[in-house]
Structure formats: structure tokens, C-alpha cells
Amino acid sequence: MSLARQREMEQRILTEREVNLAAILFVEPTGVLDVVASAVGRTTTLQVLNLAYNRMDNDGAETIAEALRRNATLRKLCIHSNAIGSRGAESLAQVLKTNHTLIEVRLSDNAIGPSGVETIAAALQNNTTLQRLDLERNGIGVRG
């Protein structure tokens, strides 16, 4: 990704309230999540972030989770339709334990599985803010 494109994306995240980066990794496959995570960790305005349809895996989820630890404004996170597994779910669960701003997280159509969902459920015992959590189509089965 060019430096100009990185700066443009970073500026959007730092100044706008809602940023849609769905399927951005199909267009800009290299460096996007690092730029996004850096800006998410510093923004004071962003409330809605859409990173759906990006083939984001466990490493990507861990990168976003780390940024969320430093964020105090995001209210809605859409990371559905990616490739996040149980390890990525564990990273997100750690954030949900202490996050006081997220009210909606969309995690449908990933590969979280029963153990990842159990980890998230345990984390939610400490979360009084989250109002909507979408976990559809994650290979949860009867156990989840």
C-alpha cells in the first residue's frame, strides 16, 4: 500500500465517526491491518468500524484486539465474514472483559467454534456494556 493511501486511511479513522473497510484486503492486501490498528488505538472520534469480508485470520483478530485495548470510542465493530478462529476469539474475549464502549460486535460467518464461543461467553460475565453479539454460522453446533 502506498504511503499516501496509508495516510488517507489513517486520517479517515482518526477523524470520521464511521469507517467502512469491508473487503479492503482484496484491494490493498499488505499493511492494511497495521495501519487500521494503529489509528484505532489513537482515535477519539471513531464509533463504527466495518472490517467484514477481509479474510482476517487469528493474527488479524489479535492485531485488532490489541488496538481495542487502547480505544475508548468504538461502539460497533463488524468483523463478520472473515476467517477468525478460536485463538482470535480468545484475544477478542480478553478485550470484552474490560471494554466499556462496545455495544455491538458482529462476528458471524467466521470459524470461532465451540471453544472460542465459550471463551467469549466467560468474558461477557464482566461486561455490562455489550448489547448485541452476533455469532451466527461459526461452527458452534449444539454445545455452543
XYZ file of N, CA and C in Angstrom:
432
model
N 0.848 -1.160 0.000
C 0.000 0.000 0.000
C 0.899 1.231 0.000
N 0.537 2.182 -0.806
C 1.341 3.388 -0.898
C 1.247 4.201 0.396
N 2.256 5.007 0.632
C 2.278 5.853 1.816
C 1.111 6.835 1.812
N 0.777 7.357 0.657
C -0.353 8.290 0.550
C -1.662 7.593 0.917
N -1.829 6.358 0.461
C -3.049 5.587 0.772
C -3.104 5.274 2.265
N -1.964 4.952 2.861
C -1.912 4.702 4.301
C -2.336 5.941 5.077
N -1.812 7.085 4.692
C -2.156 8.339 5.383
C -3.627 8.676 5.235
N -4.163 8.435 4.041
C -5.584 8.697 3.801
C -6.463 7.814 4.696
N -6.138 6.519 4.757
C -6.906 5.588 5.581
C -6.784 5.956 7.060
N -5.584 6.253 7.493
C -5.355 6.632 8.883
C -6.141 7.898 9.230
N -6.134 8.871 8.343
C -6.853 10.126 8.585
C -8.358 9.888 8.697
N -8.889 9.014 7.861
C -10.317 8.687 7.948
C -10.664 8.106 9.302
N -9.848 7.172 9.771
C -10.114 6.514 11.052
C -9.973 7.497 12.208
N -9.032 8.402 12.097
C -8.803 9.367 13.170
C -9.855 10.461 13.232
N -10.544 10.737 12.125
C -11.457 11.880 12.100
C -12.935 11.542 11.894
N -13.228 10.426 11.259
C -14.630 10.105 10.970
C -15.245 9.282 12.089
N -16.572 9.310 12.154
C -17.288 8.538 13.173
C -17.559 7.117 12.716
N -17.678 6.918 11.409
C -17.979 5.595 10.863
C -17.081 5.341 9.662
N -16.384 4.205 9.686
C -15.469 3.856 8.593
C -15.783 2.446 8.123
N -16.035 2.327 6.825
C -16.332 1.039 6.215
C -15.129 0.598 5.397
N -14.450 -0.427 5.883
C -13.303 -1.005 5.183
C -13.585 -2.453 4.814
N -14.855 -2.765 4.584
C -15.231 -4.123 4.182
C -14.532 -4.459 2.872
N -13.955 -5.634 2.821
C -13.279 -6.171 1.636
C -12.065 -5.353 1.206
N -11.527 -4.529 2.061
C -10.364 -3.707 1.707
C -9.123 -4.558 1.456
N -9.003 -5.692 2.123
C -7.816 -6.527 1.924
C -7.771 -7.151 0.537
N -8.903 -7.195 -0.161
C -8.897 -7.680 -1.533
C -8.286 -6.634 -2.458
N -8.381 -5.370 -2.061
C -7.840 -4.272 -2.853
C -6.414 -3.934 -2.412
N -6.211 -3.868 -1.112
C -4.923 -3.494 -0.512
C -4.488 -4.606 0.451
N -3.903 -5.694 -0.040
C -3.650 -6.842 0.827
C -2.518 -6.690 1.845
N -1.656 -5.725 1.693
C -0.487 -5.643 2.563
C -0.512 -4.393 3.434
N -0.329 -4.591 4.730
C -0.168 -3.462 5.639
C -1.432 -2.798 6.133
N -2.580 -3.195 5.624
C -3.824 -2.530 5.971
C -4.140 -2.658 7.461
N -4.090 -3.875 7.991
C -4.488 -4.058 9.389
C -3.572 -3.330 10.359
N -2.303 -3.232 10.031
C -1.389 -2.484 10.897
C -1.742 -1.000 10.918
N -2.073 -0.448 9.764
C -2.477 0.961 9.681
C -3.785 1.167 10.434
N -4.751 0.276 10.203
C -6.048 0.371 10.884
C -5.863 0.274 12.392
N -5.122 -0.710 12.850
C -4.937 -0.915 14.290
C -4.258 0.283 14.937
N -3.258 0.821 14.280
C -2.569 1.983 14.832
C -3.534 3.160 15.007
N -4.340 3.410 14.002
C -5.282 4.527 14.071
C -6.409 4.257 15.070
N -6.912 3.029 15.115
C -7.983 2.687 16.061
C -7.508 2.887 17.491
N -6.268 2.597 17.741
C -5.714 2.765 19.078
C -5.543 4.222 19.484
N -5.616 5.150 18.511
C -5.400 6.567 18.800
C -6.622 7.462 18.581
N -7.621 6.968 17.880
C -8.754 7.816 17.526
C -9.579 8.240 18.743
N -10.155 9.424 18.647
C -11.075 9.895 19.688
C -12.458 10.156 19.106
N -12.663 9.763 17.834
C -13.948 10.021 17.184
C -14.637 8.775 16.642
N -13.895 7.763 16.252
C -14.470 6.598 15.579
C -15.441 5.843 16.481
N -16.644 5.600 15.946
C -17.654 4.856 16.694
C -18.052 3.550 16.021
N -17.928 3.486 14.694
C -18.317 2.285 13.949
C -17.184 1.919 12.993
N -16.742 0.663 13.067
C -15.689 0.172 12.177
C -16.148 -1.134 11.552
N -16.140 -1.167 10.220
C -16.533 -2.360 9.485
C -15.307 -2.939 8.787
N -14.902 -4.115 9.227
C -13.788 -4.849 8.623
C -14.245 -6.213 8.110
N -15.500 -6.310 7.722
C -16.060 -7.569 7.229
C -15.459 -7.940 5.870
N -15.542 -9.217 5.537
C -15.130 -9.733 4.226
C -13.671 -9.428 3.904
N -12.791 -9.618 4.866
C -11.386 -9.297 4.653
C -10.447 -10.482 4.810
N -10.963 -11.675 4.915
C -10.130 -12.866 5.124
C -9.250 -12.706 6.371
N -9.716 -11.903 7.333
C -8.949 -11.687 8.562
C -8.869 -12.992 9.345
N -7.663 -13.377 9.710
C -7.451 -14.615 10.450
C -7.196 -14.318 11.923
N -6.707 -15.313 12.645
C -6.426 -15.137 14.076
C -5.421 -14.022 14.342
N -4.382 -13.948 13.515
C -3.391 -12.882 13.698
C -4.023 -11.508 13.513
N -4.882 -11.383 12.517
C -5.576 -10.117 12.294
C -6.480 -9.751 13.456
N -7.185 -10.752 13.997
C -8.060 -10.504 15.147
C -7.239 -10.068 16.358
N -6.070 -10.679 16.535
C -5.203 -10.282 17.643
C -4.710 -8.843 17.466
N -4.403 -8.454 16.248
C -3.965 -7.084 15.955
C -5.071 -6.094 16.287
N -6.296 -6.404 15.866
C -7.430 -5.513 16.150
C -7.730 -5.501 17.649
N -7.649 -6.637 18.305
C -7.902 -6.697 19.748
C -6.921 -5.818 20.513
N -5.675 -5.851 20.122
C -4.672 -5.012 20.783
C -5.014 -3.533 20.619
N -5.462 -3.154 19.447
C -5.861 -1.756 19.216
C -7.069 -1.381 20.067
N -8.000 -2.306 20.226
C -9.204 -2.040 21.020
C -8.881 -1.809 22.488
N -7.796 -2.383 22.956
C -7.387 -2.153 24.348
C -7.065 -0.682 24.604
N -6.646 0.024 23.548
C -6.280 1.435 23.677
C -7.384 2.376 23.205
N -8.515 1.831 22.792
C -9.588 2.641 22.212
C -10.704 2.866 23.225
N -11.205 4.100 23.273
C -12.279 4.430 24.218
C -13.501 5.025 23.529
N -13.632 4.838 22.200
C -14.756 5.449 21.492
C -15.585 4.469 20.672
N -15.006 3.358 20.235
C -15.701 2.464 19.313
C -16.916 1.834 19.974
N -18.069 1.922 19.284
C -19.316 1.376 19.800
C -19.780 0.152 19.016
N -19.406 0.077 17.741
C -19.827 -1.055 16.913
C -18.643 -1.545 16.092
N -18.389 -2.855 16.182
C -17.310 -3.491 15.438
C -17.889 -4.610 14.591
N -17.695 -4.515 13.298
C -18.171 -5.535 12.362
C -16.956 -6.265 11.799
N -16.752 -7.479 12.247
C -15.661 -8.299 11.721
C -16.209 -9.662 11.289
N -17.435 -9.629 10.786
C -18.067 -10.861 10.304
C -17.511 -11.246 8.931
N -17.768 -12.469 8.555
C -17.389 -12.986 7.237
C -15.886 -12.900 6.995
N -15.127 -13.363 7.980
C -13.685 -13.428 7.884
C -13.238 -14.867 8.135
N -12.049 -15.062 8.661
C -11.529 -16.411 8.935
C -10.988 -16.488 10.363
N -11.666 -15.838 11.289
C -11.238 -15.792 12.682
C -11.597 -17.112 13.357
N -10.622 -17.718 14.011
C -10.825 -18.974 14.717
C -10.849 -18.770 16.222
N -10.684 -19.854 16.953
C -10.787 -19.786 18.413
C -9.680 -18.936 19.040
N -8.478 -18.951 18.469
C -7.388 -18.138 19.028
C -7.698 -16.650 18.890
N -8.231 -16.248 17.757
C -8.635 -14.856 17.569
C -9.777 -14.479 18.495
N -10.690 -15.430 18.701
C -11.812 -15.196 19.617
C -11.309 -14.993 21.042
N -10.279 -15.719 21.422
C -9.706 -15.555 22.766
C -9.140 -14.145 22.946
N -8.479 -13.630 21.941
C -7.944 -12.262 22.013
C -9.075 -11.245 22.142
N -10.113 -11.434 21.358
C -11.266 -10.520 21.428
C -11.967 -10.640 22.776
N -12.036 -11.856 23.315
C -12.673 -12.069 24.615
C -11.940 -11.294 25.713
N -10.624 -11.275 25.645
C -9.852 -10.528 26.645
C -10.212 -9.048 26.614
N -10.441 -8.520 25.436
C -10.846 -7.116 25.297
C -12.245 -6.909 25.864
N -13.148 -7.839 25.566
C -14.534 -7.686 26.026
C -14.654 -7.722 27.548
N -13.690 -8.316 28.207
C -13.711 -8.341 29.674
C -13.641 -6.941 30.267
N -12.906 -6.067 29.622
C -12.656 -4.745 30.202
C -13.194 -3.586 29.379
N -13.674 -3.842 28.176
C -14.147 -2.763 27.311
C -15.467 -2.203 27.825
N -15.574 -0.875 27.838
C -16.778 -0.215 28.336
C -17.463 0.644 27.280
N -17.087 0.486 26.005
C -17.709 1.298 24.960
C -18.429 0.483 23.899
N -17.949 -0.713 23.590
C -18.598 -1.514 22.546
C -19.995 -1.930 22.985
N -20.979 -1.625 22.127
C -22.339 -2.083 22.397
C -22.775 -3.155 21.394
N -22.028 -3.266 20.281
C -22.362 -4.282 19.282
C -21.091 -4.831 18.643
N -21.019 -6.165 18.563
C -19.919 -6.840 17.880
C -20.527 -7.892 16.961
N -20.191 -7.808 15.694
C -20.694 -8.760 14.706
C -19.555 -9.695 14.309
N -19.666 -10.943 14.739
C -18.653 -11.961 14.496
C -19.191 -13.150 13.693
N -20.330 -12.996 13.057
C -20.908 -14.124 12.321
C -20.020 -14.523 11.147
N -20.227 -15.738 10.670
C -19.526 -16.251 9.496
C -18.007 -16.241 9.640
N -17.537 -16.727 10.772
C -16.120 -16.947 10.996
C -15.930 -18.427 11.296
N -14.890 -18.795 11.989
C -14.624 -20.198 12.329
C -14.289 -20.318 13.812
N -15.040 -19.598 14.626
C -14.733 -19.487 16.050
C -14.896 -20.811 16.782
N -15.915 -21.566 16.456
C -16.122 -22.875 17.064
C -16.560 -22.805 18.520
N -16.907 -23.949 19.091
C -17.429 -24.001 20.463
C -16.469 -23.447 21.515
N -15.188 -23.771 21.423
C -14.262 -23.306 22.468
C -14.092 -21.789 22.421
N -14.069 -21.210 21.230
C -13.974 -19.759 21.113
C -15.198 -19.055 21.666
N -16.372 -19.633 21.403
C -17.611 -19.053 21.914
C -17.664 -19.158 23.436
N -17.212 -20.275 23.973
C -17.184 -20.427 25.430
C -16.273 -19.382 26.081
N -15.156 -19.096 25.450
C -14.233 -18.079 25.962
C -14.892 -16.698 25.937
N -15.584 -16.396 24.857
C -16.285 -15.112 24.757
C -17.386 -15.038 25.808
N -18.140 -16.113 25.968
C -19.218 -16.122 26.960
C -18.682 -15.875 28.366
N -17.567 -16.478 28.690
C -16.969 -16.261 30.012
C -16.550 -14.803 30.186
N -16.026 -14.209 29.133
C -15.597 -12.806 29.203
C -16.777 -11.870 29.425
N -17.922 -12.232 28.885
C -19.095 -11.360 28.990
C -19.658 -11.285 30.407
N -19.250 -12.168 31.263
C -19.695 -12.097 32.657
C -19.222 -10.809 33.303
N -18.148 -10.238 32.789
C -17.597 -8.998 33.331
C -17.988 -7.773 32.516
N -18.748 -7.962 31.452
C -19.075 -6.857 30.549
C -20.529 -6.445 30.735
N -20.741 -5.192 31.083
C -22.103 -4.685 31.273
C -22.534 -3.750 30.156
N -21.699 -3.571 29.147
C -21.975 -2.611 28.085
C -22.510 -3.264 26.813
N -21.950 -4.403 26.434
C -22.305 -5.041 25.170
C -23.783 -5.425 25.155
N -24.491 -4.987 24.116
C -25.917 -5.269 23.992
C -26.218 -6.289 22.900
N -25.348 -6.364 21.881
C -25.602 -7.285 20.772
C -24.301 -7.954 20.354
N -24.353 -9.270 20.309
C -23.216 -10.073 19.868
C -23.736 -11.097 18.870
N -23.289 -11.003 17.640
C -23.739 -11.897 16.581
C -22.679 -12.963 16.350
N -23.034 -14.213 16.644
C -22.117 -15.343 16.488
C -22.660 -16.401 15.528
N -23.611 -16.034 14.705
C -24.197 -16.997 13.773
C -23.140 -17.582 12.842
N -23.384 -18.814 12.439
C -22.564 -19.508 11.441
C -21.071 -19.489 11.801
N -20.783 -20.041 12.972
C -19.409 -20.154 13.444
C -19.035 -21.585 13.796
N -19.796 -22.543 13.318
C -19.478 -23.934 13.617
C -19.614 -24.273 15.077
N -20.592 -23.640 15.719
C -20.764 -23.796 17.159
C -21.429 -25.126 17.500
N -22.431 -25.486 16.754
C -23.145 -26.728 17.000
C -23.995 -26.684 18.251
N -24.421 -27.839 18.713
C -25.311 -27.957 19.870
C -24.628 -27.473 21.147
N -23.348 -27.770 21.299
C -22.613 -27.398 22.511
C -22.598 -25.888 22.731
N -22.504 -25.093 21.660
C -22.432 -23.638 21.778
C -23.768 -23.029 22.013
